[in-house]
Coordinates of C-alpha atoms in Angstrom, one line a residue:
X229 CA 0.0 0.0 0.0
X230 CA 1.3 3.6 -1.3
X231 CA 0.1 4.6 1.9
X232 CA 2.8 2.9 4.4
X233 CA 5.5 4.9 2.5
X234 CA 8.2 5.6 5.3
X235 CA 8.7 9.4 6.3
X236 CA 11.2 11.5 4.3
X237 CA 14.1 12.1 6.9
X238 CA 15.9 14.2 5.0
X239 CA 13.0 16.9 4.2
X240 CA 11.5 16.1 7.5
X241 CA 14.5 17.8 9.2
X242 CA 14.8 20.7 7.1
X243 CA 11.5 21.2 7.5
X244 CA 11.7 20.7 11.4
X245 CA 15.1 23.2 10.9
X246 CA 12.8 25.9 9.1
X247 CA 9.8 25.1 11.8
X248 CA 12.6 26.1 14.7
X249 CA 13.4 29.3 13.0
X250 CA 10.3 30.2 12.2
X251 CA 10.5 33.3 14.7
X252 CA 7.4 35.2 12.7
X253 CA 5.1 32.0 13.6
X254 CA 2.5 33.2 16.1
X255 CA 1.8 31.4 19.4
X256 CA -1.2 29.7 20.0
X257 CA -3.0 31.5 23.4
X258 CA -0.9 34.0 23.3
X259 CA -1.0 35.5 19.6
X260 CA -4.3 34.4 18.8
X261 CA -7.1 31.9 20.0
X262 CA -9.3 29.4 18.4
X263 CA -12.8 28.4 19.3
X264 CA -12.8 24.2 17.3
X265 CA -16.7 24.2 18.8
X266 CA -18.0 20.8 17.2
X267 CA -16.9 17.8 15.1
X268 CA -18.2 18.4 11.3
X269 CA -19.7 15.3 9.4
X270 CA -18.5 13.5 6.1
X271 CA -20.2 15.4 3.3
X272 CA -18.9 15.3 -0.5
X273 CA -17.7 18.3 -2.8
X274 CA -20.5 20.1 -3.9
X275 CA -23.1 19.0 -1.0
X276 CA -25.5 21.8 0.0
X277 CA -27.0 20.5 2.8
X278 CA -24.4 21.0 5.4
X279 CA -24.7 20.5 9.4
X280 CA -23.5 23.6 11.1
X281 CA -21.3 22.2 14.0
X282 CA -19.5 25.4 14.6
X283 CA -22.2 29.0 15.4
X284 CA -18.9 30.9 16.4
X285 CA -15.7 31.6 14.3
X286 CA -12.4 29.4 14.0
X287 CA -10.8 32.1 15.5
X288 CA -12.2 33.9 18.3
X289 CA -9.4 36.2 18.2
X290 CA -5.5 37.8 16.7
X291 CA -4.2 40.1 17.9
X292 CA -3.6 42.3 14.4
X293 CA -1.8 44.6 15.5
X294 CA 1.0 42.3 16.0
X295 CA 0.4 40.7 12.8
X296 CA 0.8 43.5 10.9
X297 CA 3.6 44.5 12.5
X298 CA 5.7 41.7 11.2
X299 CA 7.1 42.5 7.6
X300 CA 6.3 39.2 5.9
X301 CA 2.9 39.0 7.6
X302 CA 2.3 43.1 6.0
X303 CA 3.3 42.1 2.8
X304 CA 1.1 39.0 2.6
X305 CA -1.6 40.6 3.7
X306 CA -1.9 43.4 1.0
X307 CA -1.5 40.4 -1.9
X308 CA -5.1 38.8 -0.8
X309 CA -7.6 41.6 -2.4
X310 CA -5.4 41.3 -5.6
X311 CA -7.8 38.1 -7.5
X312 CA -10.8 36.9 -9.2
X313 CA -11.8 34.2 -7.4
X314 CA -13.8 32.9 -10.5
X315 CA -11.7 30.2 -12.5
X316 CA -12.4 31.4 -16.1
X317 CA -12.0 35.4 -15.5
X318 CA -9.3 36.7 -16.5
X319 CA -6.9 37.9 -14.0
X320 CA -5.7 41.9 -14.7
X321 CA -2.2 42.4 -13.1
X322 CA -1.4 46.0 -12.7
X323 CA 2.1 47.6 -11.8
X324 CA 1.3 48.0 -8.1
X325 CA 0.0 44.5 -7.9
X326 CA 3.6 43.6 -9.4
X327 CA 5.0 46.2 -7.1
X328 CA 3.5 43.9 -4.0
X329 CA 4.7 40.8 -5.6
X330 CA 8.1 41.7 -5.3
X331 CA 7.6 43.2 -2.2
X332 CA 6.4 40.1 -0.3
X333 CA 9.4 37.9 -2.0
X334 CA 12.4 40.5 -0.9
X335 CA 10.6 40.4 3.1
X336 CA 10.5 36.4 3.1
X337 CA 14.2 35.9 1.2
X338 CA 15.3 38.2 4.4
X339 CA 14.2 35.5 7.0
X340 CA 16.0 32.4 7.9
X341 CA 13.4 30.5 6.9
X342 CA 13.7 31.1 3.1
X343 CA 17.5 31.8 3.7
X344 CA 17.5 27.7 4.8
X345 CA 15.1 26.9 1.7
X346 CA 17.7 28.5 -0.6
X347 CA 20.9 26.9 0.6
X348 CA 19.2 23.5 0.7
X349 CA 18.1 24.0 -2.7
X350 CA 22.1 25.5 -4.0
X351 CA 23.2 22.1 -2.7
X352 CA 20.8 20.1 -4.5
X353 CA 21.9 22.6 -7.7
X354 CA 18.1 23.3 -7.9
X355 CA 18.6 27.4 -7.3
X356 CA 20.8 29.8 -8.6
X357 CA 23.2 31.6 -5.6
X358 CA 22.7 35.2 -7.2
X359 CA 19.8 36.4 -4.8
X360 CA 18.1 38.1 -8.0
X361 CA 17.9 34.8 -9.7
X362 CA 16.2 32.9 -7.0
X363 CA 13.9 35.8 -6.9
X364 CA 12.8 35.7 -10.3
X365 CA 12.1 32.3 -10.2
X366 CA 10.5 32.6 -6.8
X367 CA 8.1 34.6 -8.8
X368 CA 7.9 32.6 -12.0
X369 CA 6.9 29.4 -10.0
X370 CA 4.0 31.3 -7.5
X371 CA 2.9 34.4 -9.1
X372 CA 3.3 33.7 -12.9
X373 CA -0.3 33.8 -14.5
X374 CA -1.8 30.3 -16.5
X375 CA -4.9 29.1 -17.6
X376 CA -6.4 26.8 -15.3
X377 CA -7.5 24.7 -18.1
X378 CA -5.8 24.1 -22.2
X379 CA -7.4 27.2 -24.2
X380 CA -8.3 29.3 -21.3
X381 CA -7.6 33.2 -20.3
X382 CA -4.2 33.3 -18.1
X383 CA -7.1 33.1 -14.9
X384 CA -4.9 31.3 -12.0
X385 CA -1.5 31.4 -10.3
X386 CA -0.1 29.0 -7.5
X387 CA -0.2 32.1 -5.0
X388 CA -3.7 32.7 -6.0
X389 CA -4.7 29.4 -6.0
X390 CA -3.3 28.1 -2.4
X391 CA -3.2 31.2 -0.6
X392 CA -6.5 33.1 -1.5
X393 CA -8.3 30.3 -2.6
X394 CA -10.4 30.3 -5.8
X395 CA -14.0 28.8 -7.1
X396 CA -14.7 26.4 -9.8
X397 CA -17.9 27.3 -12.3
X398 CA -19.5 28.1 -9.0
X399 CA -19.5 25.2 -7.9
X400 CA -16.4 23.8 -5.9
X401 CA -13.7 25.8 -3.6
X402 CA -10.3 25.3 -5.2
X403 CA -7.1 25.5 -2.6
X404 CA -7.5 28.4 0.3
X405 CA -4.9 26.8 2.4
X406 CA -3.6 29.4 4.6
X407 CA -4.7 30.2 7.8
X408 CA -4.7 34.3 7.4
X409 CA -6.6 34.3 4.7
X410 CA -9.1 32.2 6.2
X411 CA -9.3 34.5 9.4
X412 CA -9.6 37.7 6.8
X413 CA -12.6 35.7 5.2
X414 CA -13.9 34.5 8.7
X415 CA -14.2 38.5 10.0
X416 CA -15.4 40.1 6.5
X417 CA -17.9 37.1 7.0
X418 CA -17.6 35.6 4.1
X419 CA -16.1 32.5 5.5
X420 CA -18.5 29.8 7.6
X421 CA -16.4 27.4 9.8
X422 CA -18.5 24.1 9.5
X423 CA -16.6 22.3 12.7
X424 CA -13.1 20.5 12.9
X425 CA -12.3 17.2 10.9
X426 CA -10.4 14.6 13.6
X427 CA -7.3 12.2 13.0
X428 CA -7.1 8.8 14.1
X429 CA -6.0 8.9 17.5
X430 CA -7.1 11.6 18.9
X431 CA -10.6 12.2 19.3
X432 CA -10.4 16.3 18.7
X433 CA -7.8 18.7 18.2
X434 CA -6.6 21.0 20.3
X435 CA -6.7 24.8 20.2
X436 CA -2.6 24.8 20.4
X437 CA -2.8 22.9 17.7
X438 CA -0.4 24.6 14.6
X439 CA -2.4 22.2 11.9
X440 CA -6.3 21.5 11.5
X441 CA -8.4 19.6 9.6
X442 CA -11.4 21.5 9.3
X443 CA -15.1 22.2 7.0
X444 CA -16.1 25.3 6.1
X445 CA -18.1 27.2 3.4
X446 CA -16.7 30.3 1.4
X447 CA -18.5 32.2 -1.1
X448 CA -22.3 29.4 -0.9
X449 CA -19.6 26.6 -1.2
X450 CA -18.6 23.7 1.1
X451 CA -15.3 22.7 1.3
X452 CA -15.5 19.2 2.9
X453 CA -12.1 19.0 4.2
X454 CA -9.9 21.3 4.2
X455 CA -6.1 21.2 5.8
X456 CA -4.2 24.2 6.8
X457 CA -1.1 25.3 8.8
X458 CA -2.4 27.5 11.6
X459 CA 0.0 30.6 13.0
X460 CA 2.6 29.6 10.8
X461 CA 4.6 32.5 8.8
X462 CA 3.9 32.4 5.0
X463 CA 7.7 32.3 4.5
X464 CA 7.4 29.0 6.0
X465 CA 4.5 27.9 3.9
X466 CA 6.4 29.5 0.9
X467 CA 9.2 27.2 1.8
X468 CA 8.4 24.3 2.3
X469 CA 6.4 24.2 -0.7
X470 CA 8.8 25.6 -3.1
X471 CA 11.5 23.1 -2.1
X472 CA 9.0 20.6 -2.9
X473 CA 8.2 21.3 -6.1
X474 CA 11.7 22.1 -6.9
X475 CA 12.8 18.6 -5.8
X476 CA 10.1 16.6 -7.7
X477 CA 9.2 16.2 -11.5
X478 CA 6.2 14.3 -11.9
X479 CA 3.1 16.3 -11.9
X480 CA 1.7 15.6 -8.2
X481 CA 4.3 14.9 -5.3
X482 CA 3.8 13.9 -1.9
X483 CA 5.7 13.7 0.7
X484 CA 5.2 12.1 3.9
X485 CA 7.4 14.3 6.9
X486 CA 6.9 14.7 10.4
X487 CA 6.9 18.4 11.7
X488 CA 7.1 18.9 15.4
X489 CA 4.5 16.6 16.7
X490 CA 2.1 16.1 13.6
X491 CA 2.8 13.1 10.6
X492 CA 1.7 15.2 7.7
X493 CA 1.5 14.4 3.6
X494 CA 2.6 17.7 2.2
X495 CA 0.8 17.8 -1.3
X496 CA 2.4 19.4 -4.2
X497 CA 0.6 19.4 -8.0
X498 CA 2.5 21.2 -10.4
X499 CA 1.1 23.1 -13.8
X500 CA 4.1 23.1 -16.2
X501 CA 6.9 25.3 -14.5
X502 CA 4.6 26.3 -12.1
X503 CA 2.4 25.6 -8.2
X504 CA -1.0 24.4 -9.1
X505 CA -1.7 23.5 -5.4
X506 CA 0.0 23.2 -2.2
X507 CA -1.2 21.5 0.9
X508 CA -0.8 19.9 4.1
X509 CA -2.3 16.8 4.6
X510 CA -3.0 15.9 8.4
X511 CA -2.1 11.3 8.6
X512 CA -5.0 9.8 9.4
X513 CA -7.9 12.3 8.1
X514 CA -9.7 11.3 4.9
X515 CA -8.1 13.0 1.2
X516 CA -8.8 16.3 0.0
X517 CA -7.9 18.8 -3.1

């Protein structure tokens, strides 16, 4: 069975490394607080008829102030109003949109984090050492525009796509796998936490934990399982991702590591020379996209 593959060592403790360094990671309690409320049931893509296990937010508070205090965090933040979330419309990038862009890579490449990612990647002679290099393909693997599907209008990009989330024909939630966005969402109301998702076990999660399983609807869609790193710097996500998909060939990749205390399938699908998605998997919750 695929699934008994053994646990990548090697990428398990760079990733551990990065996790350690992380020192723009916010602490649970402390930073902000999460309210998991009730278990959500098994429902498939699509479903309407969802049960609400959750009448309060995911998070019940974050402390913003901190947040946007923190460089990475800043820049991040002002990238999420800049997409269609409609597969099919064209995205319009303008200079200041660009501008962000390349804001938000020069704040992560001055963390450790992405400092690690790029030495790990010289050695494997998967990055160039010029700093202005690894920026410009930085940006060619996440922010470079593609048609989601052959024939389309250049409508999706792996930033897009797994950190603002999109829709499909109105009818399916595509990526939205970060954990600020979903707050962003939760407090504009657009976002509806259905309940948490639990691994084998454990019977629930708890609210220090830095990765969740959980259901939720965004924009009149369910998505019925969604994973997500929660607290976590986007330089870290950024990471870990991008040395991924630089490592690998075939079109999806994953990789079973361990991070701190959770066994996790990091999921990486690639579109040509570029992210199509990028995910955390919790071990022992049911699959997702």
């Amino acid at each position: 069975m695929a699934n008994r593959k053994a646990f990548n060592r090697e990428l398990s403790e760079l990733f551990n490394k990065m996790w350690d360094m992380d020192i723009n990671r916010l602490t649970p309690g402390k930073d902000y607080t999460i309210d998991l409320q009730g278990k959500a049931n098994a429902v498939h893509p699509g479903d309407s008829a969802v049960q609400d296990r959750a009448a309060r937010h995911l998070f019940h508070s974050v402390n913003e102030e901190h947040l946007k205090s923190i460089k990475t965090f800043a820049t991040f933040i002002s990238l999420l109003d800049n997409y269609e979330a409609s597969t099919g419309v064209e995205e319009v990038v303008t200079p200041e949109e660009i501008a962000e862009n390349n804001c938000f890579i020069d704040a992560i490449l001055e963390t450790e984090v992405m400092k690690l990612a790029h030495e790990y990647l010289l050695k494997k002679n998967l990055a160039k050492p010029n700093l202005a290099d690894f920026k410009n393909q930085l940006y060619d693997i996440w922010f470079q525009l593609y048609a989601r599907k052959e024939g389309d209008r250049p409508d999706s990009c792996g930033f897009e796509h797994v950190f603002v989330g999109e829709t499909r024909r109105g009818k399916q939630i595509l990526g939205l796998h970060n954990w600020v966005q979903f707050y962003l969402q939760e407090k504009h109301d657009q976002i509806d936490y259905k309940g948490y998702i639990t691994r084998k076990n454990k019977t629930r999660p708890d609210k220090d934990d830095q990765v969740l399983s959980i259901q939720f609807s965004w924009k009149g869609l369910v998505k019925p399982i969604g994973s997500t790193f929660i607290g976590v710097s986007p330089e870290f996500e950024f990471a870990i991702y991008t040395v991924i998909f630089l490592l690998a060939e075939e079109k999806v990749t994953r990789e079973r590591v361990k991070i701190e205390e959770y066994e996790l399938q990091m999921v990486v699908f690639r579109h040509g020379h570029h992210i199509g998605t990028a995910y955390p998997v919790l071990l022992g919750t049911s699959s997702e996209d």
